[in-house]
Amino acid sequence: MLGACTSKKIALPRPPPTNLQKKFELKCRKDYNLNVITRMVGKTFWIYAPTDKPLFDFAAETPSPPDPLKKTAKYDLLYINGSYKDSTFYFEYDVIPKIKSDLSNEGIRNEGTDYFNKLYNNLFTAVTETLLDPKTPVSFVVMAITDIKKGIEARYTFYLEDYRMASVEGIPYDEFSKRVLQESKGSTDYIGDEIGQHLEYNDIYMPDFLTKQMVNRIRFKFTQSDFPPQENYEETIIGIIADTDRYYHFKDFKELHTDDIRTKKKMIFTPKQLDFFGEDKPKDTDLKPKGKLIHIIFENGKTTFKEQ
């Protein structure tokens, strides 16, 4: 969603709030003294929480002994991008062998302030108490928490059914956290914006949500996981895409196209072929193909076929 002259956007009239919006806003105001602004766009519920208090701060990090189970990263992910168009997922990436591993950090970390953590938790509690009814006509929730004094925003986008599942322990909360799209942004346009006029309100489209989540999971695997790719990084990338698609049972696509822009290696996969990839792929007994699995590979201007 996420120069010369710029102009302030003109605030559009806010549509009349629905009963669900009124219920959520009243809950925030009455229970937490929060003046939030909401908007329904299609099946996406937008929450804007402006504040003049700081959201982030630095803190000292407690030293911890080396984890003997943690794997050393062998690759650096320099770039990754994903998109969805014409019923096809497209991913391009640039991966190189890691030349030097980070031996230590500088002993500081960026974290949410106590005020931010309390505000964040209160908003999720309000979501729990007002939006989790299965009959609620909401598919996605976007929470924008904005420091309108410094122009800093933390935005969270999640699939409401994921949160329902986490609330009843249908999925671990750690897994829910991985499914939330988290963005931190800064702009002078946010300063003084008490009504959220800088937000580009839109209805979240599932394939776009999945694409961004796939990119986030791949980036996490390379940069933050205790078990980064050790051998075939391409298979790791394809596996994460396959697993994420599997979690949401999304079948409304024809192909997956991948492009390693450094090696110029391109591959194409059908939804059925993705069943062979990922940590959560079906058991081998469920994967007895009637034919051959063929990878179409474009490399250095040539087309080759690899059978499996």
mmCIF file of C-alpha atoms in Angstrom:
data_model
loop_
_atom_site.group_PDB
_atom_site.id
_atom_site.type_symbol
_atom_site.label_atom_id
_atom_site.label_comp_id
_atom_site.label_asym_id
_atom_site.label_seq_id
_atom_site.Cartn_x
_atom_site.Cartn_y
_atom_site.Cartn_z
ATOM 1 C CA MET A 1 0.000 0.000 0.000
ATOM 2 C CA LEU A 2 2.967 0.294 1.218
ATOM 3 C CA GLY A 3 11.041 15.336 -4.565
ATOM 4 C CA ALA A 4 9.562 18.453 -5.401
ATOM 5 C CA CYS A 5 6.313 19.863 -4.243
ATOM 6 C CA THR A 6 3.758 17.801 -2.371
ATOM 7 C CA SER A 7 0.222 18.668 -1.439
ATOM 8 C CA LYS A 8 -1.872 17.631 1.533
ATOM 9 C CA LYS A 9 -4.664 15.228 0.701
ATOM 10 C CA ILE A 10 -8.146 16.550 1.170
ATOM 11 C CA ALA A 11 -10.023 14.553 3.806
ATOM 12 C CA LEU A 12 -12.974 12.744 2.281
ATOM 13 C CA PRO A 13 -16.245 12.640 4.223
ATOM 14 C CA ARG A 14 -16.371 9.643 6.516
ATOM 15 C CA PRO A 15 -19.166 7.197 5.624
ATOM 16 C CA PRO A 16 -21.798 6.776 8.334
ATOM 17 C CA PRO A 17 -20.460 4.244 10.862
ATOM 18 C CA THR A 18 -22.100 0.845 11.017
ATOM 19 C CA ASN A 19 -23.439 -0.607 14.260
ATOM 20 C CA LEU A 20 -20.293 -2.753 14.469
ATOM 21 C CA GLN A 21 -18.090 0.328 14.206
ATOM 22 C CA LYS A 22 -20.108 2.133 16.854
ATOM 23 C CA LYS A 23 -19.801 -0.870 19.150
ATOM 24 C CA PHE A 24 -16.026 -1.069 18.710
ATOM 25 C CA GLU A 25 -15.449 2.664 19.149
ATOM 26 C CA LEU A 26 -17.667 2.773 22.243
ATOM 27 C CA LYS A 27 -15.754 -0.166 23.716
ATOM 28 C CA CYS A 28 -12.430 1.606 23.205
ATOM 29 C CA ARG A 29 -13.697 4.913 24.558
ATOM 30 C CA LYS A 30 -15.545 3.515 27.577
ATOM 31 C CA ASP A 31 -13.111 0.808 28.711
ATOM 32 C CA TYR A 32 -9.734 2.221 27.660
ATOM 33 C CA ASN A 33 -10.305 5.955 27.174
ATOM 34 C CA LEU A 34 -9.201 5.607 23.551
ATOM 35 C CA ASN A 35 -10.631 7.787 20.814
ATOM 36 C CA VAL A 36 -10.224 5.601 17.737
ATOM 37 C CA ILE A 37 -11.652 6.045 14.273
ATOM 38 C CA THR A 38 -12.892 3.054 12.293
ATOM 39 C CA ARG A 39 -13.970 2.468 8.738
ATOM 40 C CA MET A 40 -15.490 -0.502 6.901
ATOM 41 C CA VAL A 41 -14.333 -1.039 3.324
ATOM 42 C CA GLY A 42 -15.863 -4.163 1.861
ATOM 43 C CA LYS A 43 -15.011 -6.844 4.425
ATOM 44 C CA THR A 44 -11.977 -5.027 5.829
ATOM 45 C CA PHE A 45 -12.283 -3.314 9.220
ATOM 46 C CA TRP A 46 -9.868 -0.369 9.564
ATOM 47 C CA ILE A 47 -8.859 0.966 12.995
ATOM 48 C CA TYR A 48 -6.990 4.253 13.336
ATOM 49 C CA ALA A 49 -5.525 5.044 16.762
ATOM 50 C CA PRO A 50 -3.743 8.425 16.791
ATOM 51 C CA THR A 51 -1.637 9.441 19.789
ATOM 52 C CA ASP A 52 0.875 12.114 20.737
ATOM 53 C CA LYS A 53 2.935 9.700 22.839
ATOM 54 C CA PRO A 54 6.088 7.879 21.611
ATOM 55 C CA LEU A 55 5.617 4.374 20.221
ATOM 56 C CA PHE A 56 9.193 3.074 20.202
ATOM 57 C CA ASP A 57 12.346 3.385 22.274
ATOM 58 C CA PHE A 58 15.770 1.766 22.656
ATOM 59 C CA ALA A 59 16.653 -0.642 25.448
ATOM 60 C CA ALA A 60 19.712 -2.594 26.522
ATOM 61 C CA GLU A 61 19.711 -6.241 25.490
ATOM 62 C CA THR A 62 20.534 -8.865 28.082
ATOM 63 C CA PRO A 63 23.499 -11.005 26.945
ATOM 64 C CA SER A 64 22.618 -14.646 26.387
ATOM 65 C CA PRO A 65 24.898 -17.660 25.987
ATOM 66 C CA PRO A 66 25.299 -19.095 22.474
ATOM 67 C CA ASP A 67 22.586 -21.568 21.510
ATOM 68 C CA PRO A 68 24.297 -24.818 20.461
ATOM 69 C CA LEU A 69 21.271 -25.779 18.362
ATOM 70 C CA LYS A 70 21.234 -22.551 16.368
ATOM 71 C CA LYS A 71 22.476 -22.851 12.803
ATOM 72 C CA THR A 72 24.841 -20.326 11.226
ATOM 73 C CA ALA A 73 23.390 -18.548 8.207
ATOM 74 C CA LYS A 74 24.966 -19.657 4.929
ATOM 75 C CA TYR A 75 23.143 -17.207 2.678
ATOM 76 C CA ASP A 76 22.306 -13.518 2.542
ATOM 77 C CA LEU A 77 18.913 -12.588 1.120
ATOM 78 C CA LEU A 78 19.653 -9.298 -0.613
ATOM 79 C CA TYR A 79 16.257 -8.787 -2.207
ATOM 80 C CA ILE A 80 12.855 -10.416 -2.547
ATOM 81 C CA ASN A 81 9.602 -9.239 -4.052
ATOM 82 C CA GLY A 82 6.291 -10.936 -4.700
ATOM 83 C CA SER A 83 3.161 -10.101 -6.664
ATOM 84 C CA TYR A 84 -0.069 -11.687 -7.831
ATOM 85 C CA LYS A 85 -1.661 -11.013 -11.186
ATOM 86 C CA ASP A 86 -3.629 -12.954 -13.786
ATOM 87 C CA SER A 87 -4.187 -15.774 -11.262
ATOM 88 C CA THR A 88 -0.419 -16.309 -10.948
ATOM 89 C CA PHE A 89 2.057 -15.740 -8.106
ATOM 90 C CA TYR A 90 5.351 -14.124 -9.131
ATOM 91 C CA PHE A 91 8.437 -14.041 -6.903
ATOM 92 C CA GLU A 92 11.892 -12.714 -7.674
ATOM 93 C CA TYR A 93 14.848 -12.836 -5.321
ATOM 94 C CA ASP A 94 18.594 -12.284 -5.049
ATOM 95 C CA VAL A 95 20.547 -14.619 -2.764
ATOM 96 C CA ILE A 96 24.316 -14.839 -2.302
ATOM 97 C CA PRO A 97 26.571 -16.988 -0.099
ATOM 98 C CA LYS A 98 27.140 -15.307 3.255
ATOM 99 C CA ILE A 99 30.680 -13.979 3.332
ATOM 100 C CA LYS A 100 30.862 -13.150 7.025
ATOM 101 C CA SER A 101 28.592 -14.005 9.920
ATOM 102 C CA ASP A 102 27.560 -11.509 12.559
ATOM 103 C CA LEU A 103 29.523 -12.406 15.676
ATOM 104 C CA SER A 104 27.577 -10.210 18.072
ATOM 105 C CA ASN A 105 25.135 -7.337 18.256
ATOM 106 C CA GLU A 106 25.719 -3.951 19.808
ATOM 107 C CA GLY A 107 23.763 -4.728 22.969
ATOM 108 C CA ILE A 108 20.738 -2.558 22.147
ATOM 109 C CA ARG A 109 17.354 -3.262 20.616
ATOM 110 C CA ASN A 110 14.396 -1.241 19.406
ATOM 111 C CA GLU A 111 11.199 -2.048 21.276
ATOM 112 C CA GLY A 112 7.716 -0.709 21.897
ATOM 113 C CA THR A 113 7.251 1.709 24.783
ATOM 114 C CA ASP A 114 5.117 0.678 27.749
ATOM 115 C CA TYR A 115 2.398 2.992 26.460
ATOM 116 C CA PHE A 116 2.497 1.416 23.001
ATOM 117 C CA ASN A 117 2.338 -2.128 24.383
ATOM 118 C CA LYS A 118 -0.664 -1.236 26.536
ATOM 119 C CA LEU A 119 -2.428 0.471 23.617
ATOM 120 C CA TYR A 120 -1.695 -2.475 21.320
ATOM 121 C CA ASN A 121 -3.058 -4.982 23.844
ATOM 122 C CA ASN A 122 -6.170 -2.884 24.500
ATOM 123 C CA LEU A 123 -6.973 -2.735 20.792
ATOM 124 C CA PHE A 124 -6.632 -6.502 20.466
ATOM 125 C CA THR A 125 -8.856 -6.972 23.512
ATOM 126 C CA ALA A 126 -11.470 -4.742 21.888
ATOM 127 C CA VAL A 127 -11.211 -6.841 18.713
ATOM 128 C CA THR A 128 -11.689 -9.984 20.816
ATOM 129 C CA GLU A 129 -14.808 -8.638 22.519
ATOM 130 C CA THR A 130 -16.511 -7.093 19.497
ATOM 131 C CA LEU A 131 -15.404 -8.757 16.242
ATOM 132 C CA LEU A 132 -14.865 -12.458 16.923
ATOM 133 C CA ASP A 133 -18.463 -13.557 16.457
ATOM 134 C CA PRO A 134 -18.373 -15.856 13.380
ATOM 135 C CA LYS A 135 -21.331 -13.926 11.955
ATOM 136 C CA THR A 136 -19.328 -10.689 11.938
ATOM 137 C CA PRO A 137 -19.071 -9.540 8.288
ATOM 138 C CA VAL A 138 -15.305 -8.912 8.557
ATOM 139 C CA SER A 139 -12.508 -10.869 6.852
ATOM 140 C CA PHE A 140 -9.485 -8.632 7.507
ATOM 141 C CA VAL A 141 -8.553 -6.117 10.191
ATOM 142 C CA VAL A 142 -6.043 -3.287 9.754
ATOM 143 C CA MET A 143 -4.808 -1.503 12.898
ATOM 144 C CA ALA A 144 -2.835 1.711 12.398
ATOM 145 C CA ILE A 145 -1.287 3.101 15.589
ATOM 146 C CA THR A 146 0.195 6.505 14.789
ATOM 147 C CA ASP A 147 2.364 8.946 16.702
ATOM 148 C CA ILE A 148 0.980 12.132 15.167
ATOM 149 C CA LYS A 149 3.577 14.228 16.979
ATOM 150 C CA LYS A 150 6.651 12.596 15.421
ATOM 151 C CA GLY A 151 5.024 11.121 12.306
ATOM 152 C CA ILE A 152 5.653 7.424 13.048
ATOM 153 C CA GLU A 153 3.158 4.634 12.430
ATOM 154 C CA ALA A 154 2.933 0.933 13.318
ATOM 155 C CA ARG A 155 0.448 -0.936 11.145
ATOM 156 C CA TYR A 156 -0.866 -4.470 11.590
ATOM 157 C CA THR A 157 -2.966 -6.379 9.068
ATOM 158 C CA PHE A 158 -4.409 -9.782 9.903
ATOM 159 C CA TYR A 159 -6.992 -12.282 8.744
ATOM 160 C CA LEU A 160 -9.721 -12.319 11.385
ATOM 161 C CA GLU A 161 -10.202 -16.093 11.145
ATOM 162 C CA ASP A 162 -6.516 -16.534 12.094
ATOM 163 C CA TYR A 163 -7.142 -14.540 15.262
ATOM 164 C CA ARG A 164 -10.275 -16.571 16.018
ATOM 165 C CA MET A 165 -8.209 -19.747 15.692
ATOM 166 C CA ALA A 166 -5.453 -18.394 17.963
ATOM 167 C CA SER A 167 -8.040 -17.290 20.546
ATOM 168 C CA VAL A 168 -9.303 -20.870 20.959
ATOM 169 C CA GLU A 169 -5.821 -22.408 20.593
ATOM 170 C CA GLY A 170 -6.648 -23.748 17.151
ATOM 171 C CA ILE A 171 -3.214 -22.475 16.120
ATOM 172 C CA PRO A 172 -0.321 -21.437 18.419
ATOM 173 C CA TYR A 173 -0.124 -17.716 19.113
ATOM 174 C CA ASP A 174 3.436 -17.733 17.740
ATOM 175 C CA GLU A 175 2.030 -18.983 14.445
ATOM 176 C CA PHE A 176 -0.627 -16.251 14.488
ATOM 177 C CA SER A 177 2.127 -13.659 15.003
ATOM 178 C CA LYS A 178 3.867 -14.926 11.859
ATOM 179 C CA ARG A 179 0.643 -14.446 9.917
ATOM 180 C CA VAL A 180 0.240 -10.795 10.914
ATOM 181 C CA LEU A 181 1.633 -8.296 8.410
ATOM 182 C CA GLN A 182 3.619 -5.754 10.413
ATOM 183 C CA GLU A 183 4.847 -2.450 9.004
ATOM 184 C CA SER A 184 6.586 0.513 10.608
ATOM 185 C CA LYS A 185 6.498 3.708 8.597
ATOM 186 C CA GLY A 186 7.337 7.359 8.993
ATOM 187 C CA SER A 187 6.131 10.457 7.138
ATOM 188 C CA THR A 188 5.515 14.116 7.796
ATOM 189 C CA ASP A 189 2.029 13.495 6.374
ATOM 190 C CA TYR A 190 1.192 11.668 9.601
ATOM 191 C CA ILE A 191 1.990 14.658 11.807
ATOM 192 C CA GLY A 192 -1.179 16.222 13.195
ATOM 193 C CA ASP A 193 -3.437 13.755 11.372
ATOM 194 C CA GLU A 194 -6.111 13.130 13.992
ATOM 195 C CA ILE A 195 -8.653 11.585 11.617
ATOM 196 C CA GLY A 196 -6.508 9.243 9.490
ATOM 197 C CA GLN A 197 -6.745 11.128 6.226
ATOM 198 C CA HIS A 198 -3.323 9.816 5.135
ATOM 199 C CA LEU A 199 -4.584 6.221 5.114
ATOM 200 C CA GLU A 200 -5.442 4.699 1.746
ATOM 201 C CA TYR A 201 -8.498 2.730 2.800
ATOM 202 C CA ASN A 202 -9.089 -0.359 0.706
ATOM 203 C CA ASP A 203 -10.552 -3.837 0.932
ATOM 204 C CA ILE A 204 -7.811 -6.426 1.473
ATOM 205 C CA TYR A 205 -7.617 -9.024 -1.305
ATOM 206 C CA MET A 206 -6.613 -12.510 -0.084
ATOM 207 C CA PRO A 207 -3.953 -13.214 -2.778
ATOM 208 C CA ASP A 208 -2.254 -9.890 -2.007
ATOM 209 C CA PHE A 209 -2.314 -10.671 1.715
ATOM 210 C CA LEU A 210 -0.830 -14.113 1.067
ATOM 211 C CA THR A 211 1.879 -12.699 -1.189
ATOM 212 C CA LYS A 212 3.049 -10.236 1.462
ATOM 213 C CA GLN A 213 2.933 -12.920 4.139
ATOM 214 C CA MET A 214 5.015 -15.255 1.974
ATOM 215 C CA VAL A 215 7.632 -12.523 1.482
ATOM 216 C CA ASN A 216 7.721 -11.839 5.240
ATOM 217 C CA ARG A 217 8.117 -15.523 6.078
ATOM 218 C CA ILE A 218 10.936 -15.961 3.553
ATOM 219 C CA ARG A 219 12.726 -12.880 4.870
ATOM 220 C CA PHE A 220 12.334 -14.129 8.449
ATOM 221 C CA LYS A 221 13.713 -17.571 7.518
ATOM 222 C CA PHE A 222 16.880 -16.055 6.055
ATOM 223 C CA THR A 223 17.487 -13.264 8.552
ATOM 224 C CA GLN A 224 15.976 -14.174 11.944
ATOM 225 C CA SER A 225 15.306 -17.904 12.141
ATOM 226 C CA ASP A 226 17.491 -20.155 14.295
ATOM 227 C CA PHE A 227 17.397 -22.563 11.372
ATOM 228 C CA PRO A 228 18.184 -20.577 8.186
ATOM 229 C CA PRO A 229 18.591 -22.391 4.845
ATOM 230 C CA GLN A 230 21.676 -24.613 4.854
ATOM 231 C CA GLU A 231 21.676 -26.211 1.427
ATOM 232 C CA ASN A 232 19.075 -25.648 -1.296
ATOM 233 C CA TYR A 233 17.769 -22.136 -0.631
ATOM 234 C CA GLU A 234 15.483 -22.327 -3.685
ATOM 235 C CA GLU A 235 13.669 -25.297 -2.190
ATOM 236 C CA THR A 236 13.322 -23.368 1.092
ATOM 237 C CA ILE A 237 11.713 -20.416 -0.699
ATOM 238 C CA ILE A 238 9.324 -22.623 -2.679
ATOM 239 C CA GLY A 239 8.519 -24.613 0.466
ATOM 240 C CA ILE A 240 7.549 -21.486 2.418
ATOM 241 C CA ILE A 241 5.305 -20.347 -0.434
ATOM 242 C CA ALA A 242 3.701 -23.801 -0.604
ATOM 243 C CA ASP A 243 3.175 -24.019 3.171
ATOM 244 C CA THR A 244 1.635 -20.542 3.402
ATOM 245 C CA ASP A 245 -0.745 -21.313 0.559
ATOM 246 C CA ARG A 246 -1.549 -24.617 2.269
ATOM 247 C CA TYR A 247 -2.463 -22.940 5.580
ATOM 248 C CA TYR A 248 -5.156 -20.888 3.824
ATOM 249 C CA HIS A 249 -6.369 -23.592 1.416
ATOM 250 C CA PHE A 250 -6.031 -21.066 -1.390
ATOM 251 C CA LYS A 251 -6.439 -22.744 -4.775
ATOM 252 C CA ASP A 252 -7.532 -19.832 -6.933
ATOM 253 C CA PHE A 253 -4.275 -19.637 -8.885
ATOM 254 C CA LYS A 254 -2.869 -21.326 -11.976
ATOM 255 C CA GLU A 255 0.898 -21.179 -11.456
ATOM 256 C CA LEU A 256 3.810 -20.015 -9.334
ATOM 257 C CA HIS A 257 6.691 -18.323 -11.172
ATOM 258 C CA THR A 258 10.064 -17.843 -9.449
ATOM 259 C CA ASP A 259 13.016 -15.840 -10.751
ATOM 260 C CA ASP A 260 16.521 -15.967 -9.257
ATOM 261 C CA ILE A 261 17.739 -12.669 -10.696
ATOM 262 C CA ARG A 262 21.414 -13.409 -9.949
ATOM 263 C CA THR A 263 21.597 -16.830 -11.614
ATOM 264 C CA LYS A 264 18.841 -15.980 -14.119
ATOM 265 C CA LYS A 265 17.162 -19.260 -13.197
ATOM 266 C CA LYS A 266 13.380 -19.223 -13.590
ATOM 267 C CA MET A 267 10.947 -21.947 -12.579
ATOM 268 C CA ILE A 268 7.237 -22.571 -12.971
ATOM 269 C CA PHE A 269 5.077 -24.704 -10.639
ATOM 270 C CA THR A 270 1.444 -25.718 -10.752
ATOM 271 C CA PRO A 271 -0.632 -25.924 -7.529
ATOM 272 C CA LYS A 272 -0.395 -29.734 -7.686
ATOM 273 C CA GLN A 273 3.403 -29.628 -7.910
ATOM 274 C CA LEU A 274 3.587 -27.467 -4.786
ATOM 275 C CA ASP A 275 2.246 -30.452 -2.828
ATOM 276 C CA PHE A 276 5.795 -31.837 -2.984
ATOM 277 C CA PHE A 277 7.326 -28.859 -1.136
ATOM 278 C CA GLY A 278 7.307 -27.394 2.363
ATOM 279 C CA GLU A 279 7.744 -28.555 5.936
ATOM 280 C CA ASP A 280 4.000 -29.237 6.203
ATOM 281 C CA LYS A 281 3.586 -31.022 2.880
ATOM 282 C CA PRO A 282 1.222 -34.015 2.856
ATOM 283 C CA LYS A 283 2.684 -37.376 3.851
ATOM 284 C CA ASP A 284 4.365 -39.408 1.132
ATOM 285 C CA THR A 285 1.483 -41.867 1.161
ATOM 286 C CA ASP A 286 -0.794 -39.055 0.024
ATOM 287 C CA LEU A 287 1.567 -37.940 -2.739
ATOM 288 C CA LYS A 288 1.574 -40.836 -5.137
ATOM 289 C CA PRO A 289 1.365 -39.051 -8.475
ATOM 290 C CA LYS A 290 -0.142 -40.718 -11.479
ATOM 291 C CA GLY A 291 2.422 -39.035 -13.694
ATOM 292 C CA LYS A 292 5.826 -37.365 -13.427
ATOM 293 C CA LEU A 293 6.624 -34.121 -11.638
ATOM 294 C CA ILE A 294 8.346 -31.888 -14.174
ATOM 295 C CA HIS A 295 10.040 -28.569 -13.326
ATOM 296 C CA ILE A 296 10.307 -26.096 -16.187
ATOM 297 C CA ILE A 297 13.575 -24.175 -15.758
ATOM 298 C CA PHE A 298 14.679 -21.122 -17.733
ATOM 299 C CA GLU A 299 18.381 -20.448 -17.266
ATOM 300 C CA ASN A 300 20.872 -18.464 -19.342
ATOM 301 C CA GLY A 301 18.450 -18.196 -22.210
ATOM 302 C CA LYS A 302 17.805 -21.943 -22.365
ATOM 303 C CA THR A 303 14.802 -24.030 -21.332
ATOM 304 C CA THR A 304 15.338 -27.338 -19.569
ATOM 305 C CA PHE A 305 12.999 -29.852 -17.954
ATOM 306 C CA LYS A 306 13.802 -31.675 -14.740
ATOM 307 C CA GLU A 307 11.777 -34.765 -13.902
ATOM 308 C CA GLN A 308 11.064 -35.943 -10.358
#
